[in-house]
Amino acid sequence: MGNLTTVKWWLCLYLSTYLTLNLVSSTNKGDSKRTYIVHVDTSATPSPFTDHIHWYSSLVKSVTLPPNKINENEEQQRVIWKGACEVGRGFQKHHCNKKIVGARAFYRGYEAATGSINEEKEYKSPRDQDGHGTHTAATVAGSPVHGANLLGYAYGTARGMSPGARIAAYKVCWTGGCFSSDILSAVDMAVADGVDVMSISLGGGVSSYHRDSLSIAAFGAMEKGVLISCSAGNGGPDPVSLTNVSPWITTVGASTMDRDFPGSVKLGSGVTLKGVSLYKGRRNLSPKIMYPLVYTGSNSSSPDPGSLCLEGTLDPHAVAGKIVICDRGISPRVQKGQVVKQAGGVGMILSNTAANGEELVADCHLLPAVAVGEKEGNAIKQYAMRDRNPTGNLAFYGTKLGIRPSPVVAAFSSRGPNFISLEILKPDLVAPGVNILAAWTGNTGPSSLDVDLRRVGFNILSGTSMSCPHVSGVAALLKARHPDWSPAALKSALMTTAYIHDNIHKPLVDSSTGGPSSPYDHGAGHINPVRAVDPGLIYDIGAQDYFDFLCTQGLTPTQLVVFAKISNRTCRHSLSGPRDLNYPALSAVFPEDRRVSVVSMHRIVTNVGPPTSNYHVVISQFKGVDVKVEPSVLKFTKKYEKLSYKVTFTTKTRQTAPEFGALIWKDGVHRVRSPVVVTWLSPL
């Protein structure tokens, strides 16, 4: 896929956890310190200052500490220090090598609000303590490791998506959370250091563009040619649960793979039900014994406080020596097993509720435990509540490959629509994010519980934090093959080559419903690295185009200026509306006004395939609209030639729910697919 060593630094990885971004204006009780985010424009440096560094320092001095407390050398050094490994507790420069070429930690905003970091409990350095950063870094760019496994599960050769890439790590999250000021600092520093791709497995609530600090930071990175890949969030299957929705960010949802870790529950009634587990320990159940089974809830169809196995809720007299049925919810899944273990239980059946459906996520439990879907869980609970002497046993079957159907959209993966801008479809795509094996810290057990004294080199985790680095790594490979492509071009290649059918040739399934998923769930589809290298056509977007999109969003000049601080941009009014941003997905939104029956949008495609090529369009049929594409044939005569087309949607019958389809350009070799969503807004 190209010589990755020819590029200085390929990736920027955050050693972080998926936590809500905290407000940066929180005060410290002791001295009332505050952190502020100040957006500045280098080109606006006043004449009395010799350069922008002196100007920035002056601004900071004027609103913060007294002059006698400012260490000017430190302030200047922080601005100009580039491409280095910061030392600190548990981390020295020798930890950086040919793979890890940079490592920094950002905590000034965090400490200003919460007080000094307790260095006895966490490393005040770039060193990863909770394992999340190690796992994501290895997923995106880990070197091949033979014999990788978690307690024997998923045994094989593990390697990152872009194993030849180099990693620079920027740690921004701490025990008390991740502060926007630190995240902004880290993104700006990563850009200055020279990274090409940033993989950001964190997120917070959705807010307007000018109030979203990560969105602002990502805009600046995009201007410098850096692709930003972010997690969509773990708020699914609820609709409108997305985060990181800015169009210049690649927003990644999660899907399953064709690998599983099966287990089973055998009931005294003779019924055997399927589940999953990563348990492997000394405290095994005898296959020759049927153990007493107990469910402490009062209703088999919905969880209640007595069924969630929370700390202090289990009576040892009721559960000792028994397999305990626990409902998912509120507390971590593995922690429920520890509660059962402490109360004297010998095993656990972890039952999904309606919120999780039939999606199964494997965990490295501390006692024999099997997770089952909602239907199986309800059947087990009904048996336990009705039978006078319910019994059961648990079995574990290791690693199974060739799971069908797969991939499946994960139930926890956050969903659209993108209510900040309905015209921008999010998520952009999905990638593997369920039961992902990757490297792990030696500081924490695989369950992440303090009582877990096991130490492993690899762990299996699930989340959009795991899917995001898959896309980041593929983006690095594309950047190696096409170093002149913009971040938008790279994203376009990933989106237009994604697939929407599983390994049994049916539409991708939504794990939460068992039915077909929609573009609100999977975006453009599942990432396809091989096809993305040669997409045929790309939808390119420049920084000014994104800025013109912002100009359609009702932002004031003061709000817009935070995105123009580097280049002093102004609105060109080149877009008739947000729908005309040259995005690789099309979202036609009909307003509440029923008199508006026609919506048009324009797109420009760039030929990155053979110089001479003809593309014919194929468009889905819709119940509610007629669709016309002009022209219906695109004839290219040279490479990098740009041609435009117009899509017109005319309402036939307004629909009460969105309609989904696709627009595909075909030349006999390439298939350039854009998802299409048509929405009719209801009158308030």
mmCIF file with all atom_site columns, N, CA and C in Angstrom, residues 102-151:
data_model
loop_
_atom_site.group_PDB
_atom_site.id
_atom_site.type_symbol
_atom_site.label_atom_id
_atom_site.label_alt_id
_atom_site.label_comp_id
_atom_site.label_asym_id
_atom_site.label_entity_id
_atom_site.label_seq_id
_atom_site.pdbx_PDB_ins_code
_atom_site.Cartn_x
_atom_site.Cartn_y
_atom_site.Cartn_z
_atom_site.occupancy
_atom_site.B_iso_or_equiv
_atom_site.pdbx_formal_charge
_atom_site.auth_seq_id
_atom_site.auth_comp_id
_atom_site.auth_asym_id
_atom_site.auth_atom_id
_atom_site.pdbx_PDB_model_num
ATOM 1   N N  . GLY A 1 102 ? 6.375   10.122  19.654 1.00 0.00 ? 102 GLY A N  1
ATOM 2   C CA . GLY A 1 102 ? 6.041   11.298  20.440 1.00 0.00 ? 102 GLY A CA 1
ATOM 3   C C  . GLY A 1 102 ? 5.017   10.953  21.490 1.00 0.00 ? 102 GLY A C  1
ATOM 4   N N  . ALA A 1 103 ? 5.081   11.632  22.632 1.00 0.00 ? 103 ALA A N  1
ATOM 5   C CA . ALA A 1 103 ? 4.120   11.395  23.706 1.00 0.00 ? 103 ALA A CA 1
ATOM 6   C C  . ALA A 1 103 ? 4.043   12.636  24.582 1.00 0.00 ? 103 ALA A C  1
ATOM 7   N N  . ARG A 1 104 ? 2.848   13.133  24.781 1.00 0.00 ? 104 ARG A N  1
ATOM 8   C CA . ARG A 1 104 ? 2.651   14.322  25.599 1.00 0.00 ? 104 ARG A CA 1
ATOM 9   C C  . ARG A 1 104 ? 1.437   14.130  26.503 1.00 0.00 ? 104 ARG A C  1
ATOM 10  N N  . ALA A 1 105 ? 1.399   14.875  27.582 1.00 0.00 ? 105 ALA A N  1
ATOM 11  C CA . ALA A 1 105 ? 0.257   14.854  28.502 1.00 0.00 ? 105 ALA A CA 1
ATOM 12  C C  . ALA A 1 105 ? -0.253  16.280  28.690 1.00 0.00 ? 105 ALA A C  1
ATOM 13  N N  . PHE A 1 106 ? -1.568  16.434  28.761 1.00 0.00 ? 106 PHE A N  1
ATOM 14  C CA . PHE A 1 106 ? -2.203  17.750  28.884 1.00 0.00 ? 106 PHE A CA 1
ATOM 15  C C  . PHE A 1 106 ? -3.140  17.736  30.086 1.00 0.00 ? 106 PHE A C  1
ATOM 16  N N  . TYR A 1 107 ? -2.852  18.587  31.060 1.00 0.00 ? 107 TYR A N  1
ATOM 17  C CA . TYR A 1 107 ? -3.623  18.555  32.301 1.00 0.00 ? 107 TYR A CA 1
ATOM 18  C C  . TYR A 1 107 ? -3.783  19.928  32.964 1.00 0.00 ? 107 TYR A C  1
ATOM 19  N N  . ARG A 1 108 ? -3.320  20.990  32.330 1.00 0.00 ? 108 ARG A N  1
ATOM 20  C CA . ARG A 1 108 ? -3.386  22.298  32.977 1.00 0.00 ? 108 ARG A CA 1
ATOM 21  C C  . ARG A 1 108 ? -4.828  22.740  33.219 1.00 0.00 ? 108 ARG A C  1
ATOM 22  N N  . GLY A 1 109 ? -5.696  22.530  32.233 1.00 0.00 ? 109 GLY A N  1
ATOM 23  C CA . GLY A 1 109 ? -7.094  22.875  32.420 1.00 0.00 ? 109 GLY A CA 1
ATOM 24  C C  . GLY A 1 109 ? -7.745  22.008  33.478 1.00 0.00 ? 109 GLY A C  1
ATOM 25  N N  . TYR A 1 110 ? -7.425  20.732  33.465 1.00 0.00 ? 110 TYR A N  1
ATOM 26  C CA . TYR A 1 110 ? -7.980  19.794  34.441 1.00 0.00 ? 110 TYR A CA 1
ATOM 27  C C  . TYR A 1 110 ? -7.577  20.180  35.864 1.00 0.00 ? 110 TYR A C  1
ATOM 28  N N  . GLU A 1 111 ? -6.290  20.463  36.049 1.00 0.00 ? 111 GLU A N  1
ATOM 29  C CA . GLU A 1 111 ? -5.820  20.791  37.393 1.00 0.00 ? 111 GLU A CA 1
ATOM 30  C C  . GLU A 1 111 ? -6.343  22.142  37.872 1.00 0.00 ? 111 GLU A C  1
ATOM 31  N N  . ALA A 1 112 ? -6.518  23.092  36.964 1.00 0.00 ? 112 ALA A N  1
ATOM 32  C CA . ALA A 1 112 ? -7.030  24.403  37.366 1.00 0.00 ? 112 ALA A CA 1
ATOM 33  C C  . ALA A 1 112 ? -8.429  24.288  37.946 1.00 0.00 ? 112 ALA A C  1
ATOM 34  N N  . ALA A 1 113 ? -9.182  23.304  37.473 1.00 0.00 ? 113 ALA A N  1
ATOM 35  C CA . ALA A 1 113 ? -10.561 23.149  37.933 1.00 0.00 ? 113 ALA A CA 1
ATOM 36  C C  . ALA A 1 113 ? -10.699 22.165  39.085 1.00 0.00 ? 113 ALA A C  1
ATOM 37  N N  . THR A 1 114 ? -9.866  21.140  39.112 1.00 0.00 ? 114 THR A N  1
ATOM 38  C CA . THR A 1 114 ? -10.058 20.064  40.096 1.00 0.00 ? 114 THR A CA 1
ATOM 39  C C  . THR A 1 114 ? -8.961  19.987  41.146 1.00 0.00 ? 114 THR A C  1
ATOM 40  N N  . GLY A 1 115 ? -7.892  20.752  40.979 1.00 0.00 ? 115 GLY A N  1
ATOM 41  C CA . GLY A 1 115 ? -6.753  20.638  41.866 1.00 0.00 ? 115 GLY A CA 1
ATOM 42  C C  . GLY A 1 115 ? -5.711  19.704  41.286 1.00 0.00 ? 115 GLY A C  1
ATOM 43  N N  . SER A 1 116 ? -4.605  19.571  41.975 1.00 0.00 ? 116 SER A N  1
ATOM 44  C CA . SER A 1 116 ? -3.484  18.779  41.470 1.00 0.00 ? 116 SER A CA 1
ATOM 45  C C  . SER A 1 116 ? -3.854  17.312  41.323 1.00 0.00 ? 116 SER A C  1
ATOM 46  N N  . ILE A 1 117 ? -3.315  16.705  40.286 1.00 0.00 ? 117 ILE A N  1
ATOM 47  C CA . ILE A 1 117 ? -3.510  15.274  40.067 1.00 0.00 ? 117 ILE A CA 1
ATOM 48  C C  . ILE A 1 117 ? -2.815  14.497  41.172 1.00 0.00 ? 117 ILE A C  1
ATOM 49  N N  . ASN A 1 118 ? -3.486  13.515  41.713 1.00 0.00 ? 118 ASN A N  1
ATOM 50  C CA . ASN A 1 118 ? -2.908  12.661  42.746 1.00 0.00 ? 118 ASN A CA 1
ATOM 51  C C  . ASN A 1 118 ? -1.974  11.656  42.078 1.00 0.00 ? 118 ASN A C  1
ATOM 52  N N  . GLU A 1 119 ? -0.690  11.916  42.140 1.00 0.00 ? 119 GLU A N  1
ATOM 53  C CA . GLU A 1 119 ? 0.281   11.090  41.429 1.00 0.00 ? 119 GLU A CA 1
ATOM 54  C C  . GLU A 1 119 ? 0.486   9.726   42.071 1.00 0.00 ? 119 GLU A C  1
ATOM 55  N N  . GLU A 1 120 ? -0.115  9.515   43.246 1.00 0.00 ? 120 GLU A N  1
ATOM 56  C CA . GLU A 1 120 ? -0.065  8.188   43.835 1.00 0.00 ? 120 GLU A CA 1
ATOM 57  C C  . GLU A 1 120 ? -1.114  7.272   43.210 1.00 0.00 ? 120 GLU A C  1
ATOM 58  N N  . LYS A 1 121 ? -2.129  7.883   42.589 1.00 0.00 ? 121 LYS A N  1
ATOM 59  C CA . LYS A 1 121 ? -3.221  7.096   42.022 1.00 0.00 ? 121 LYS A CA 1
ATOM 60  C C  . LYS A 1 121 ? -3.215  7.050   40.498 1.00 0.00 ? 121 LYS A C  1
ATOM 61  N N  . GLU A 1 122 ? -2.623  8.059   39.861 1.00 0.00 ? 122 GLU A N  1
ATOM 62  C CA . GLU A 1 122 ? -2.541  8.026   38.406 1.00 0.00 ? 122 GLU A CA 1
ATOM 63  C C  . GLU A 1 122 ? -1.263  8.706   37.935 1.00 0.00 ? 122 GLU A C  1
ATOM 64  N N  . TYR A 1 123 ? -0.806  8.324   36.768 1.00 0.00 ? 123 TYR A N  1
ATOM 65  C CA . TYR A 1 123 ? 0.438   8.843   36.220 1.00 0.00 ? 123 TYR A CA 1
ATOM 66  C C  . TYR A 1 123 ? 0.226   10.237  35.642 1.00 0.00 ? 123 TYR A C  1
ATOM 67  N N  . LYS A 1 124 ? 0.948   11.191  36.169 1.00 0.00 ? 124 LYS A N  1
ATOM 68  C CA . LYS A 1 124 ? 0.920   12.540  35.609 1.00 0.00 ? 124 LYS A CA 1
ATOM 69  C C  . LYS A 1 124 ? 1.970   12.609  34.513 1.00 0.00 ? 124 LYS A C  1
ATOM 70  N N  . SER A 1 125 ? 1.698   11.856  33.467 1.00 0.00 ? 125 SER A N  1
ATOM 71  C CA . SER A 1 125 ? 2.630   11.720  32.356 1.00 0.00 ? 125 SER A CA 1
ATOM 72  C C  . SER A 1 125 ? 1.858   11.107  31.186 1.00 0.00 ? 125 SER A C  1
ATOM 73  N N  . PRO A 1 126 ? 2.490   10.939  30.026 1.00 0.00 ? 126 PRO A N  1
ATOM 74  C CA . PRO A 1 126 ? 1.786   10.327  28.896 1.00 0.00 ? 126 PRO A CA 1
ATOM 75  C C  . PRO A 1 126 ? 1.489   8.841   29.085 1.00 0.00 ? 126 PRO A C  1
ATOM 76  N N  . ARG A 1 127 ? 2.004   8.234   30.139 1.00 0.00 ? 127 ARG A N  1
ATOM 77  C CA . ARG A 1 127 ? 1.825   6.794   30.296 1.00 0.00 ? 127 ARG A CA 1
ATOM 78  C C  . ARG A 1 127 ? 0.350   6.433   30.468 1.00 0.00 ? 127 ARG A C  1
ATOM 79  N N  . ASP A 1 128 ? -0.048  5.387   29.772 1.00 0.00 ? 128 ASP A N  1
ATOM 80  C CA . ASP A 1 128 ? -1.424  4.897   29.853 1.00 0.00 ? 128 ASP A CA 1
ATOM 81  C C  . ASP A 1 128 ? -1.592  4.054   31.108 1.00 0.00 ? 128 ASP A C  1
ATOM 82  N N  . GLN A 1 129 ? -2.661  4.322   31.843 1.00 0.00 ? 129 GLN A N  1
ATOM 83  C CA . GLN A 1 129 ? -2.912  3.580   33.066 1.00 0.00 ? 129 GLN A CA 1
ATOM 84  C C  . GLN A 1 129 ? -4.143  2.693   32.984 1.00 0.00 ? 129 GLN A C  1
ATOM 85  N N  . ASP A 1 130 ? -5.172  3.143   32.249 1.00 0.00 ? 130 ASP A N  1
ATOM 86  C CA . ASP A 1 130 ? -6.414  2.365   32.237 1.00 0.00 ? 130 ASP A CA 1
ATOM 87  C C  . ASP A 1 130 ? -6.527  1.430   31.037 1.00 0.00 ? 130 ASP A C  1
ATOM 88  N N  . GLY A 1 131 ? -5.593  1.500   30.098 1.00 0.00 ? 131 GLY A N  1
ATOM 89  C CA . GLY A 1 131 ? -5.569  0.553   28.990 1.00 0.00 ? 131 GLY A CA 1
ATOM 90  C C  . GLY A 1 131 ? -6.249  1.021   27.722 1.00 0.00 ? 131 GLY A C  1
ATOM 91  N N  . HIS A 1 132 ? -7.113  2.011   27.835 1.00 0.00 ? 132 HIS A N  1
ATOM 92  C CA . HIS A 1 132 ? -7.888  2.462   26.683 1.00 0.00 ? 132 HIS A CA 1
ATOM 93  C C  . HIS A 1 132 ? -6.993  3.001   25.570 1.00 0.00 ? 132 HIS A C  1
ATOM 94  N N  . GLY A 1 133 ? -6.027  3.826   25.931 1.00 0.00 ? 133 GLY A N  1
ATOM 95  C CA . GLY A 1 133 ? -5.129  4.396   24.935 1.00 0.00 ? 133 GLY A CA 1
ATOM 96  C C  . GLY A 1 133 ? -4.238  3.359   24.285 1.00 0.00 ? 133 GLY A C  1
ATOM 97  N N  . THR A 1 134 ? -3.748  2.416   25.078 1.00 0.00 ? 134 THR A N  1
ATOM 98  C CA . THR A 1 134 ? -2.924  1.340   24.532 1.00 0.00 ? 134 THR A CA 1
ATOM 99  C C  . THR A 1 134 ? -3.717  0.523   23.517 1.00 0.00 ? 134 THR A C  1
ATOM 100 N N  . HIS A 1 135 ? -4.955  0.226   23.876 1.00 0.00 ? 135 HIS A N  1
ATOM 101 C CA . HIS A 1 135 ? -5.816  -0.591  23.019 1.00 0.00 ? 135 HIS A CA 1
ATOM 102 C C  . HIS A 1 135 ? -6.094  0.100   21.686 1.00 0.00 ? 135 HIS A C  1
ATOM 103 N N  . THR A 1 136 ? -6.459  1.384   21.734 1.00 0.00 ? 136 THR A N  1
ATOM 104 C CA . THR A 1 136 ? -6.771  2.103   20.502 1.00 0.00 ? 136 THR A CA 1
ATOM 105 C C  . THR A 1 136 ? -5.524  2.322   19.648 1.00 0.00 ? 136 THR A C  1
ATOM 106 N N  . ALA A 1 137 ? -4.388  2.597   20.299 1.00 0.00 ? 137 ALA A N  1
ATOM 107 C CA . ALA A 1 137 ? -3.144  2.804   19.560 1.00 0.00 ? 137 ALA A CA 1
ATOM 108 C C  . ALA A 1 137 ? -2.722  1.539   18.829 1.00 0.00 ? 137 ALA A C  1
ATOM 109 N N  . ALA A 1 138 ? -2.840  0.399   19.508 1.00 0.00 ? 138 ALA A N  1
ATOM 110 C CA . ALA A 1 138 ? -2.470  -0.867  18.885 1.00 0.00 ? 138 ALA A CA 1
ATOM 111 C C  . ALA A 1 138 ? -3.417  -1.214  17.739 1.00 0.00 ? 138 ALA A C  1
ATOM 112 N N  . THR A 1 139 ? -4.688  -0.861  17.892 1.00 0.00 ? 139 THR A N  1
ATOM 113 C CA . THR A 1 139 ? -5.669  -1.146  16.840 1.00 0.00 ? 139 THR A CA 1
ATOM 114 C C  . THR A 1 139 ? -5.337  -0.370  15.575 1.00 0.00 ? 139 THR A C  1
ATOM 115 N N  . VAL A 1 140 ? -4.937  0.871   15.726 1.00 0.00 ? 140 VAL A N  1
ATOM 116 C CA . VAL A 1 140 ? -4.706  1.697   14.554 1.00 0.00 ? 140 VAL A CA 1
ATOM 117 C C  . VAL A 1 140 ? -3.359  1.432   13.903 1.00 0.00 ? 140 VAL A C  1
ATOM 118 N N  . ALA A 1 141 ? -2.317  1.123   14.682 1.00 0.00 ? 141 ALA A N  1
ATOM 119 C CA . ALA A 1 141 ? -0.985  1.052   14.076 1.00 0.00 ? 141 ALA A CA 1
ATOM 120 C C  . ALA A 1 141 ? -0.043  0.071   14.751 1.00 0.00 ? 141 ALA A C  1
ATOM 121 N N  . GLY A 1 142 ? -0.573  -0.898  15.484 1.00 0.00 ? 142 GLY A N  1
ATOM 122 C CA . GLY A 1 142 ? 0.294   -1.854  16.162 1.00 0.00 ? 142 GLY A CA 1
ATOM 123 C C  . GLY A 1 142 ? 1.076   -2.725  15.195 1.00 0.00 ? 142 GLY A C  1
ATOM 124 N N  . SER A 1 143 ? 2.310   -3.036  15.540 1.00 0.00 ? 143 SER A N  1
ATOM 125 C CA . SER A 1 143 ? 3.127   -3.956  14.743 1.00 0.00 ? 143 SER A CA 1
ATOM 126 C C  . SER A 1 143 ? 2.621   -5.386  14.933 1.00 0.00 ? 143 SER A C  1
ATOM 127 N N  . PRO A 1 144 ? 2.861   -6.271  13.965 1.00 0.00 ? 144 PRO A N  1
ATOM 128 C CA . PRO A 1 144 ? 2.385   -7.657  14.092 1.00 0.00 ? 144 PRO A CA 1
ATOM 129 C C  . PRO A 1 144 ? 2.973   -8.347  15.322 1.00 0.00 ? 144 PRO A C  1
ATOM 130 N N  . VAL A 1 145 ? 2.110   -9.035  16.061 1.00 0.00 ? 145 VAL A N  1
ATOM 131 C CA . VAL A 1 145 ? 2.531   -9.812  17.231 1.00 0.00 ? 145 VAL A CA 1
ATOM 132 C C  . VAL A 1 145 ? 1.945   -11.207 17.092 1.00 0.00 ? 145 VAL A C  1
ATOM 133 N N  . HIS A 1 146 ? 2.801   -12.204 17.009 1.00 0.00 ? 146 HIS A N  1
ATOM 134 C CA . HIS A 1 146 ? 2.350   -13.588 16.871 1.00 0.00 ? 146 HIS A CA 1
ATOM 135 C C  . HIS A 1 146 ? 1.943   -14.132 18.239 1.00 0.00 ? 146 HIS A C  1
ATOM 136 N N  . GLY A 1 147 ? 0.932   -14.955 18.238 1.00 0.00 ? 147 GLY A N  1
ATOM 137 C CA . GLY A 1 147 ? 0.490   -15.581 19.478 1.00 0.00 ? 147 GLY A CA 1
ATOM 138 C C  . GLY A 1 147 ? -0.264  -14.651 20.397 1.00 0.00 ? 147 GLY A C  1
ATOM 139 N N  . ALA A 1 148 ? -0.797  -13.558 19.883 1.00 0.00 ? 148 ALA A N  1
ATOM 140 C CA . ALA A 1 148 ? -1.588  -12.646 20.710 1.00 0.00 ? 148 ALA A CA 1
ATOM 141 C C  . ALA A 1 148 ? -2.895  -13.324 21.100 1.00 0.00 ? 148 ALA A C  1
ATOM 142 N N  . ASN A 1 149 ? -3.346  -13.089 22.343 1.00 0.00 ? 149 ASN A N  1
ATOM 143 C CA . ASN A 1 149 ? -4.602  -13.673 22.809 1.00 0.00 ? 149 ASN A CA 1
ATOM 144 C C  . ASN A 1 149 ? -4.973  -13.084 24.158 1.00 0.00 ? 149 ASN A C  1
ATOM 145 N N  . LEU A 1 150 ? -6.187  -13.297 24.561 1.00 0.00 ? 150 LEU A N  1
ATOM 146 C CA . LEU A 1 150 ? -6.645  -12.952 25.908 1.00 0.00 ? 150 LEU A CA 1
ATOM 147 C C  . LEU A 1 150 ? -7.030  -14.244 26.608 1.00 0.00 ? 150 LEU A C  1
ATOM 148 N N  . LEU A 1 151 ? -6.172  -14.711 27.474 1.00 0.00 ? 151 LEU A N  1
ATOM 149 C CA . LEU A 1 151 ? -6.417  -15.942 28.233 1.00 0.00 ? 151 LEU A CA 1
ATOM 150 C C  . LEU A 1 151 ? -6.777  -17.108 27.315 1.00 0.00 ? 151 LEU A C  1
#
